[in-house]
PDB file of C-alpha atoms in Angstrom:
ATOM      1  CA  UNK A   8      98.486 102.153 109.546  1.00  0.00           C
ATOM      2  CA  UNK A   9      95.695 101.813 106.974  1.00  0.00           C
ATOM      3  CA  UNK A  10      94.218 105.321 107.040  1.00  0.00           C
ATOM      4  CA  UNK A  11      96.827 107.863 105.994  1.00  0.00           C
ATOM      5  CA  UNK A  12      98.062 107.768 102.421  1.00  0.00           C
ATOM      6  CA  UNK A  13     101.091 108.952 100.486  1.00  0.00           C
ATOM      7  CA  UNK A  14     102.911 112.004 101.809  1.00  0.00           C
ATOM      8  CA  UNK A  15     100.716 112.132 104.937  1.00  0.00           C
ATOM      9  CA  UNK A  16     102.348 108.907 106.151  1.00  0.00           C
ATOM     10  CA  UNK A  17     105.657 108.818 108.014  1.00  0.00           C
ATOM     11  CA  UNK A  18     108.410 106.202 108.033  1.00  0.00           C
ATOM     12  CA  UNK A  19     107.273 104.713 111.334  1.00  0.00           C
ATOM     13  CA  UNK A  20     103.787 103.980 109.950  1.00  0.00           C
ATOM     14  CA  UNK A  21     105.246 102.479 106.774  1.00  0.00           C
ATOM     15  CA  UNK A  22     107.593 100.274 108.793  1.00  0.00           C
ATOM     16  CA  UNK A  23     104.833  98.909 111.024  1.00  0.00           C
ATOM     17  CA  UNK A  24     102.523  98.144 108.119  1.00  0.00           C
ATOM     18  CA  UNK A  25     105.330  96.602 106.059  1.00  0.00           C
ATOM     19  CA  UNK A  26     106.419  94.353 108.920  1.00  0.00           C
ATOM     20  CA  UNK A  27     102.913  93.052 109.620  1.00  0.00           C
ATOM     21  CA  UNK A  28     101.928  92.390 106.011  1.00  0.00           C
ATOM     22  CA  UNK A  29     105.343  91.018 104.978  1.00  0.00           C
ATOM     23  CA  UNK A  30     105.186  88.547 107.869  1.00  0.00           C
ATOM     24  CA  UNK A  31     101.761  87.369 106.695  1.00  0.00           C
ATOM     25  CA  UNK A  32     102.970  87.145 103.080  1.00  0.00           C
ATOM     26  CA  UNK A  33     106.030  85.121 104.084  1.00  0.00           C
ATOM     27  CA  UNK A  34     103.908  82.684 106.077  1.00  0.00           C
ATOM     28  CA  UNK A  35     101.288  82.298 103.341  1.00  0.00           C
ATOM     29  CA  UNK A  36     103.971  81.738 100.714  1.00  0.00           C
ATOM     30  CA  UNK A  37     105.420  78.818 102.678  1.00  0.00           C
ATOM     31  CA  UNK A  38     101.947  77.342 103.215  1.00  0.00           C
ATOM     32  CA  UNK A  39     101.408  77.178  99.457  1.00  0.00           C
ATOM     33  CA  UNK A  40     104.828  75.620  98.875  1.00  0.00           C
ATOM     34  CA  UNK A  41     104.522  72.986 101.595  1.00  0.00           C
ATOM     35  CA  UNK A  42     100.944  72.146 100.698  1.00  0.00           C
ATOM     36  CA  UNK A  43     101.192  71.884  96.905  1.00  0.00           C
ATOM     37  CA  UNK A  44     104.771  72.714  95.884  1.00  0.00           C
ATOM     38  CA  UNK A  45     104.080  76.137  94.349  1.00  0.00           C
ATOM     39  CA  UNK A  46     104.859  79.662  95.536  1.00  0.00           C
ATOM     40  CA  UNK A  47     101.858  81.991  95.567  1.00  0.00           C
ATOM     41  CA  UNK A  48     103.779  85.279  95.787  1.00  0.00           C
ATOM     42  CA  UNK A  49     107.023  84.639  93.895  1.00  0.00           C
ATOM     43  CA  UNK A  50     106.150  85.977  90.456  1.00  0.00           C
ATOM     44  CA  UNK A  51     109.794  86.125  89.306  1.00  0.00           C
ATOM     45  CA  UNK A  52     110.241  82.427  89.993  1.00  0.00           C
ATOM     46  CA  UNK A  53     106.871  81.549  88.482  1.00  0.00           C
ATOM     47  CA  UNK A  54     107.617  83.425  85.248  1.00  0.00           C
ATOM     48  CA  UNK A  55     111.045  81.770  85.017  1.00  0.00           C
ATOM     49  CA  UNK A  56     109.522  78.326  85.591  1.00  0.00           C
ATOM     50  CA  UNK A  57     106.822  79.065  83.045  1.00  0.00           C
ATOM     51  CA  UNK A  58     109.436  79.891  80.409  1.00  0.00           C
ATOM     52  CA  UNK A  59     111.394  76.740  81.314  1.00  0.00           C
ATOM     53  CA  UNK A  60     108.339  74.486  80.995  1.00  0.00           C
ATOM     54  CA  UNK A  61     107.339  76.062  77.688  1.00  0.00           C
ATOM     55  CA  UNK A  62     110.839  75.667  76.286  1.00  0.00           C
ATOM     56  CA  UNK A  63     110.710  71.960  77.161  1.00  0.00           C
ATOM     57  CA  UNK A  64     107.288  71.513  75.584  1.00  0.00           C
ATOM     58  CA  UNK A  65     105.501  70.931  78.906  1.00  0.00           C
ATOM     59  CA  UNK A  66     102.526  73.025  77.879  1.00  0.00           C
ATOM     60  CA  UNK A  67     100.103  72.052  80.638  1.00  0.00           C
ATOM     61  CA  UNK A  68     102.596  72.638  83.446  1.00  0.00           C
ATOM     62  CA  UNK A  69     103.670  75.909  81.847  1.00  0.00           C
ATOM     63  CA  UNK A  70     100.067  77.065  81.557  1.00  0.00           C
ATOM     64  CA  UNK A  71      99.535  76.549  85.283  1.00  0.00           C
ATOM     65  CA  UNK A  72     102.539  78.693  86.200  1.00  0.00           C
ATOM     66  CA  UNK A  73     101.232  81.364  83.835  1.00  0.00           C
ATOM     67  CA  UNK A  74      97.828  81.165  85.524  1.00  0.00           C
ATOM     68  CA  UNK A  75      99.476  81.878  88.908  1.00  0.00           C
ATOM     69  CA  UNK A  76     101.027  85.065  87.509  1.00  0.00           C
ATOM     70  CA  UNK A  77      97.797  86.156  85.828  1.00  0.00           C
ATOM     71  CA  UNK A  78      95.818  85.513  89.014  1.00  0.00           C
ATOM     72  CA  UNK A  79      98.266  87.661  91.001  1.00  0.00           C
ATOM     73  CA  UNK A  80      97.788  90.452  88.429  1.00  0.00           C
ATOM     74  CA  UNK A  81      94.009  89.994  88.655  1.00  0.00           C
ATOM     75  CA  UNK A  82      94.159  90.437  92.431  1.00  0.00           C
ATOM     76  CA  UNK A  83      96.176  93.631  92.070  1.00  0.00           C
ATOM     77  CA  UNK A  84      93.744  94.941  89.434  1.00  0.00           C
ATOM     78  CA  UNK A  85      90.709  94.154  91.578  1.00  0.00           C
ATOM     79  CA  UNK A  86      92.365  95.898  94.527  1.00  0.00           C
ATOM     80  CA  UNK A  87      93.062  98.995  92.424  1.00  0.00           C
ATOM     81  CA  UNK A  88      89.498  99.188  91.134  1.00  0.00           C
ATOM     82  CA  UNK A  89      88.126  98.984  94.677  1.00  0.00           C
ATOM     83  CA  UNK A  90      90.609 101.557  95.994  1.00  0.00           C
ATOM     84  CA  UNK A  91      89.688 103.942  93.182  1.00  0.00           C
ATOM     85  CA  UNK A  92      85.977 103.449  93.841  1.00  0.00           C
ATOM     86  CA  UNK A  93      86.490 104.063  97.550  1.00  0.00           C
ATOM     87  CA  UNK A  94      88.525 107.207  96.988  1.00  0.00           C
ATOM     88  CA  UNK A  95      85.935 108.599  94.574  1.00  0.00           C
ATOM     89  CA  UNK A  96      83.391 108.184  97.377  1.00  0.00           C
ATOM     90  CA  UNK A  97      85.774 109.601 100.001  1.00  0.00           C
ATOM     91  CA  UNK A  98      85.775 106.346 101.988  1.00  0.00           C
ATOM     92  CA  UNK A  99      88.796 106.886 104.244  1.00  0.00           C
ATOM     93  CA  UNK A 100      88.769 103.281 105.440  1.00  0.00           C
ATOM     94  CA  UNK A 101      88.925 101.766 101.938  1.00  0.00           C
ATOM     95  CA  UNK A 102      92.390 100.272 102.505  1.00  0.00           C
ATOM     96  CA  UNK A 103      91.336  98.779 105.832  1.00  0.00           C
ATOM     97  CA  UNK A 104      88.202  97.375 104.200  1.00  0.00           C
ATOM     98  CA  UNK A 105      90.309  95.694 101.534  1.00  0.00           C
ATOM     99  CA  UNK A 106      92.553  94.081 104.148  1.00  0.00           C
ATOM    100  CA  UNK A 107      89.389  92.970 105.953  1.00  0.00           C
ATOM    101  CA  UNK A 108      88.177  91.438 102.690  1.00  0.00           C
ATOM    102  CA  UNK A 109      91.520  89.674 102.356  1.00  0.00           C
ATOM    103  CA  UNK A 110      91.142  88.257 105.869  1.00  0.00           C
ATOM    104  CA  UNK A 111      87.623  86.973 105.169  1.00  0.00           C
ATOM    105  CA  UNK A 112      88.590  85.450 101.816  1.00  0.00           C
ATOM    106  CA  UNK A 113      91.665  83.844 103.372  1.00  0.00           C
ATOM    107  CA  UNK A 114      89.507  82.247 106.067  1.00  0.00           C
ATOM    108  CA  UNK A 115      86.988  81.047 103.468  1.00  0.00           C
ATOM    109  CA  UNK A 116      89.817  79.565 101.389  1.00  0.00           C
ATOM    110  CA  UNK A 117      91.078  77.740 104.468  1.00  0.00           C
ATOM    111  CA  UNK A 118      87.609  76.362 105.170  1.00  0.00           C
ATOM    112  CA  UNK A 119      87.208  75.198 101.584  1.00  0.00           C
ATOM    113  CA  UNK A 120      90.574  73.452 101.640  1.00  0.00           C
ATOM    114  CA  UNK A 121      90.008  71.759 104.999  1.00  0.00           C
ATOM    115  CA  UNK A 122      86.334  70.816 104.928  1.00  0.00           C
ATOM    116  CA  UNK A 123      85.158  70.538 101.322  1.00  0.00           C
ATOM    117  CA  UNK A 124      85.902  67.560  99.129  1.00  0.00           C
ATOM    118  CA  UNK A 125      86.611  69.350  95.882  1.00  0.00           C
ATOM    119  CA  UNK A 126      88.783  68.346  92.909  1.00  0.00           C
ATOM    120  CA  UNK A 127      92.084  70.086  92.246  1.00  0.00           C
ATOM    121  CA  UNK A 128      92.249  71.453  95.787  1.00  0.00           C
ATOM    122  CA  UNK A 129      95.960  72.218  95.425  1.00  0.00           C
ATOM    123  CA  UNK A 130      95.417  74.355  92.349  1.00  0.00           C
ATOM    124  CA  UNK A 131      92.568  76.246  94.012  1.00  0.00           C
ATOM    125  CA  UNK A 132      94.728  76.883  97.077  1.00  0.00           C
ATOM    126  CA  UNK A 133      97.709  78.339  95.233  1.00  0.00           C
ATOM    127  CA  UNK A 134      95.573  80.386  92.840  1.00  0.00           C
ATOM    128  CA  UNK A 135      93.448  81.717  95.694  1.00  0.00           C
ATOM    129  CA  UNK A 136      96.526  82.708  97.680  1.00  0.00           C
ATOM    130  CA  UNK A 137      98.101  84.277  94.596  1.00  0.00           C
ATOM    131  CA  UNK A 138      94.991  86.434  94.069  1.00  0.00           C
ATOM    132  CA  UNK A 139      95.083  87.554  97.704  1.00  0.00           C
ATOM    133  CA  UNK A 140      98.807  88.333  97.594  1.00  0.00           C
ATOM    134  CA  UNK A 141      98.244  90.456  94.488  1.00  0.00           C
ATOM    135  CA  UNK A 142      95.436  92.257  96.271  1.00  0.00           C
ATOM    136  CA  UNK A 143      97.547  92.849  99.374  1.00  0.00           C
ATOM    137  CA  UNK A 144     100.592  94.050  97.488  1.00  0.00           C
ATOM    138  CA  UNK A 145      98.491  96.534  95.506  1.00  0.00           C
ATOM    139  CA  UNK A 146      96.939  97.872  98.727  1.00  0.00           C
ATOM    140  CA  UNK A 147     100.278  98.558 100.392  1.00  0.00           C
ATOM    141  CA  UNK A 148     101.760  99.924  97.162  1.00  0.00           C
ATOM    142  CA  UNK A 149      98.928 102.413  96.705  1.00  0.00           C
ATOM    143  CA  UNK A 150      98.717 103.531 100.312  1.00  0.00           C
ATOM    144  CA  UNK A 151     102.485 104.126 100.566  1.00  0.00           C
ATOM    145  CA  UNK A 152     102.947 105.667  97.093  1.00  0.00           C
ATOM    146  CA  UNK A 153     105.040 102.624  96.108  1.00  0.00           C
ATOM    147  CA  UNK A 154     107.493 102.968  99.005  1.00  0.00           C
ATOM    148  CA  UNK A 155     106.500  99.576 100.377  1.00  0.00           C
ATOM    149  CA  UNK A 156     106.187  96.107  98.859  1.00  0.00           C
ATOM    150  CA  UNK A 157     105.326  93.088 100.996  1.00  0.00           C
ATOM    151  CA  UNK A 158     105.020  89.968  98.843  1.00  0.00           C
ATOM    152  CA  UNK A 159     108.352  89.741  97.022  1.00  0.00           C
ATOM    153  CA  UNK A 160     111.979  90.182  97.977  1.00  0.00           C
ATOM    154  CA  UNK A 161     113.789  90.955  94.705  1.00  0.00           C
ATOM    155  CA  UNK A 162     112.754  94.609  94.532  1.00  0.00           C
ATOM    156  CA  UNK A 163     113.364  95.182  98.225  1.00  0.00           C
ATOM    157  CA  UNK A 164     116.807  93.579  98.010  1.00  0.00           C
ATOM    158  CA  UNK A 165     117.629  95.905  95.120  1.00  0.00           C
ATOM    159  CA  UNK A 166     116.533  98.887  97.218  1.00  0.00           C
ATOM    160  CA  UNK A 167     118.729  97.705 100.091  1.00  0.00           C
ATOM    161  CA  UNK A 168     121.700  97.530  97.732  1.00  0.00           C
ATOM    162  CA  UNK A 169     120.987 101.029  96.431  1.00  0.00           C
ATOM    163  CA  UNK A 170     120.736 102.505  99.910  1.00  0.00           C
ATOM    164  CA  UNK A 171     123.929 100.732 100.991  1.00  0.00           C
ATOM    165  CA  UNK A 172     125.711 102.198  97.978  1.00  0.00           C
ATOM    166  CA  UNK A 173     124.494 105.670  98.928  1.00  0.00           C
ATOM    167  CA  UNK A 174     125.675 105.070 102.494  1.00  0.00           C
ATOM    168  CA  UNK A 175     129.151 104.043 101.288  1.00  0.00           C
ATOM    169  CA  UNK A 176     129.447 107.141  99.093  1.00  0.00           C
ATOM    170  CA  UNK A 177     128.294 109.346 101.931  1.00  0.00           C
ATOM    171  CA  UNK A 178     130.780 107.724 104.318  1.00  0.00           C
ATOM    172  CA  UNK A 179     133.576 108.578 101.866  1.00  0.00           C
ATOM    173  CA  UNK A 180     132.292 112.122 101.381  1.00  0.00           C
ATOM    174  CA  UNK A 181     131.373 111.469  97.751  1.00  0.00           C
ATOM    175  CA  UNK A 182     127.606 111.561  97.915  1.00  0.00           C
ATOM    176  CA  UNK A 183     125.625 113.563  95.363  1.00  0.00           C
ATOM    177  CA  UNK A 184     123.636 116.403  96.978  1.00  0.00           C
ATOM    178  CA  UNK A 185     119.971 115.453  97.300  1.00  0.00           C
ATOM    179  CA  UNK A 186     120.453 111.757  96.565  1.00  0.00           C
ATOM    180  CA  UNK A 187     121.168 110.762 100.146  1.00  0.00           C
ATOM    181  CA  UNK A 188     118.085 112.429 101.626  1.00  0.00           C
ATOM    182  CA  UNK A 189     116.264 109.966 103.867  1.00  0.00           C
ATOM    183  CA  UNK A 190     118.458 107.019 102.916  1.00  0.00           C
ATOM    184  CA  UNK A 191     118.684 105.780 106.515  1.00  0.00           C
ATOM    185  CA  UNK A 192     114.906 105.601 106.852  1.00  0.00           C
ATOM    186  CA  UNK A 193     114.552 103.878 103.476  1.00  0.00           C
ATOM    187  CA  UNK A 194     117.271 101.373 104.326  1.00  0.00           C
ATOM    188  CA  UNK A 195     115.643 100.618 107.665  1.00  0.00           C
ATOM    189  CA  UNK A 196     112.261 100.137 105.995  1.00  0.00           C
ATOM    190  CA  UNK A 197     113.523  97.707 103.361  1.00  0.00           C
ATOM    191  CA  UNK A 198     115.703  95.706 105.754  1.00  0.00           C
ATOM    192  CA  UNK A 199     112.826  95.318 108.213  1.00  0.00           C
ATOM    193  CA  UNK A 200     110.471  94.282 105.419  1.00  0.00           C
ATOM    194  CA  UNK A 201     112.801  91.558 104.147  1.00  0.00           C
ATOM    195  CA  UNK A 202     113.458  90.315 107.683  1.00  0.00           C
ATOM    196  CA  UNK A 203     109.712  90.228 108.363  1.00  0.00           C
ATOM    197  CA  UNK A 204     109.127  88.186 105.199  1.00  0.00           C
ATOM    198  CA  UNK A 205     111.891  85.830 106.317  1.00  0.00           C
ATOM    199  CA  UNK A 206     110.495  85.526 109.839  1.00  0.00           C
ATOM    200  CA  UNK A 207     107.019  84.950 108.439  1.00  0.00           C
ATOM    201  CA  UNK A 208     108.391  82.154 106.263  1.00  0.00           C
ATOM    202  CA  UNK A 209     110.102  80.464 109.213  1.00  0.00           C
ATOM    203  CA  UNK A 210     106.991  80.765 111.375  1.00  0.00           C
ATOM    204  CA  UNK A 211     104.893  79.488 108.499  1.00  0.00           C
ATOM    205  CA  UNK A 212     106.975  76.314 108.183  1.00  0.00           C
ATOM    206  CA  UNK A 213     106.977  75.661 111.926  1.00  0.00           C
ATOM    207  CA  UNK A 214     103.250  76.256 112.358  1.00  0.00           C
ATOM    208  CA  UNK A 215     102.357  74.298 109.207  1.00  0.00           C
ATOM    209  CA  UNK A 216     104.068  71.236 110.661  1.00  0.00           C
ATOM    210  CA  UNK A 217     101.839  71.425 113.723  1.00  0.00           C
ATOM    211  CA  UNK A 218      98.508  72.761 112.492  1.00  0.00           C
ATOM    212  CA  UNK A 219      98.621  72.375 108.707  1.00  0.00           C
ATOM    213  CA  UNK A 220      96.288  74.567 106.700  1.00  0.00           C
ATOM    214  CA  UNK A 221      94.793  75.938 109.921  1.00  0.00           C
ATOM    215  CA  UNK A 222      97.689  78.380 109.608  1.00  0.00           C
ATOM    216  CA  UNK A 223      95.499  80.227 107.100  1.00  0.00           C
ATOM    217  CA  UNK A 224      93.083  81.018 109.923  1.00  0.00           C
ATOM    218  CA  UNK A 225      95.929  82.374 112.047  1.00  0.00           C
ATOM    219  CA  UNK A 226      97.003  84.671 109.214  1.00  0.00           C
ATOM    220  CA  UNK A 227      93.394  85.700 108.602  1.00  0.00           C
ATOM    221  CA  UNK A 228      92.985  86.551 112.282  1.00  0.00           C
ATOM    222  CA  UNK A 229      96.047  88.815 112.194  1.00  0.00           C
ATOM    223  CA  UNK A 230      94.743  90.621 109.120  1.00  0.00           C
ATOM    224  CA  UNK A 231      91.308  90.924 110.723  1.00  0.00           C
ATOM    225  CA  UNK A 232      92.739  92.651 113.789  1.00  0.00           C
ATOM    226  CA  UNK A 233      94.799  95.015 111.622  1.00  0.00           C
ATOM    227  CA  UNK A 234      91.828  95.875 109.405  1.00  0.00           C
ATOM    228  CA  UNK A 235      89.250  96.362 112.156  1.00  0.00           C
ATOM    229  CA  UNK A 236      91.579  98.645 114.103  1.00  0.00           C
ATOM    230  CA  UNK A 237      91.933 100.783 110.977  1.00  0.00           C
ATOM    231  CA  UNK A 238      88.168 100.890 110.409  1.00  0.00           C
ATOM    232  CA  UNK A 239      87.488 101.850 114.035  1.00  0.00           C
ATOM    233  CA  UNK A 240      90.108 104.588 113.916  1.00  0.00           C
ATOM    234  CA  UNK A 241      88.742 105.931 110.640  1.00  0.00           C
ATOM    235  CA  UNK A 242      85.237 106.190 112.070  1.00  0.00           C
ATOM    236  CA  UNK A 243      86.550 107.840 115.228  1.00  0.00           C
ATOM    237  CA  UNK A 244      88.447 110.436 113.215  1.00  0.00           C
ATOM    238  CA  UNK A 245      85.416 111.033 110.989  1.00  0.00           C
ATOM    239  CA  UNK A 246      83.297 111.591 114.099  1.00  0.00           C
ATOM    240  CA  UNK A 247      85.764 114.093 115.528  1.00  0.00           C
ATOM    241  CA  UNK A 248      85.845 116.027 112.251  1.00  0.00           C
ATOM    242  CA  UNK A 249      82.038 116.119 112.156  1.00  0.00           C
ATOM    243  CA  UNK A 250      81.922 117.402 115.732  1.00  0.00           C
ATOM    244  CA  UNK A 251      84.227 120.265 114.815  1.00  0.00           C
TER     245      UNK A 251
END
């Protein structure tokens, strides 16, 4: 799921990766909200709240919402720089390595929140998660040539509406030639991604009630398994190419 890129990927690979990462994103988003009352992956809502706070003269609160958005952007930028560096060096496992880094950082964030007595723990939690969600979303965007998003629902919901409109036109025999190519696969991808985000959110709430911030370790473990399987497969494929 984390080796092939762009046109070399098929819809099945995109669907599996989208479902796994969207589930993690949904769970992490609910952790941030239940722990400190902020969403770490909802940039639309954070920008809207930022504008609302600024309009009401609540400068400090507005600045914090802005910092969440900027941290998300920083995570996406850092991810892009590392992907570019890896591709320049022909590191086929660069995407898997980035997800592995996300898993490690997520576990470290969980340890800091649970075991260290530090000031402003809530702010550190939401900003840390926002950085990691930006990193993750950039990884899946780059590897899929922007076919997949995993940390927000607005764009995916728009895509679902577009594909449904194409389906309705096609059902009435009014589709435009070329526009309906692959619409079933795209619709299936976006619906599954949104459902996975939803399921991740539900699981996140349930597990948070029982284990609290230890949920971060569960999410990190899932990412670790995904990343290590990609790294192992990349090395195996590299070995087979060398043998040939």
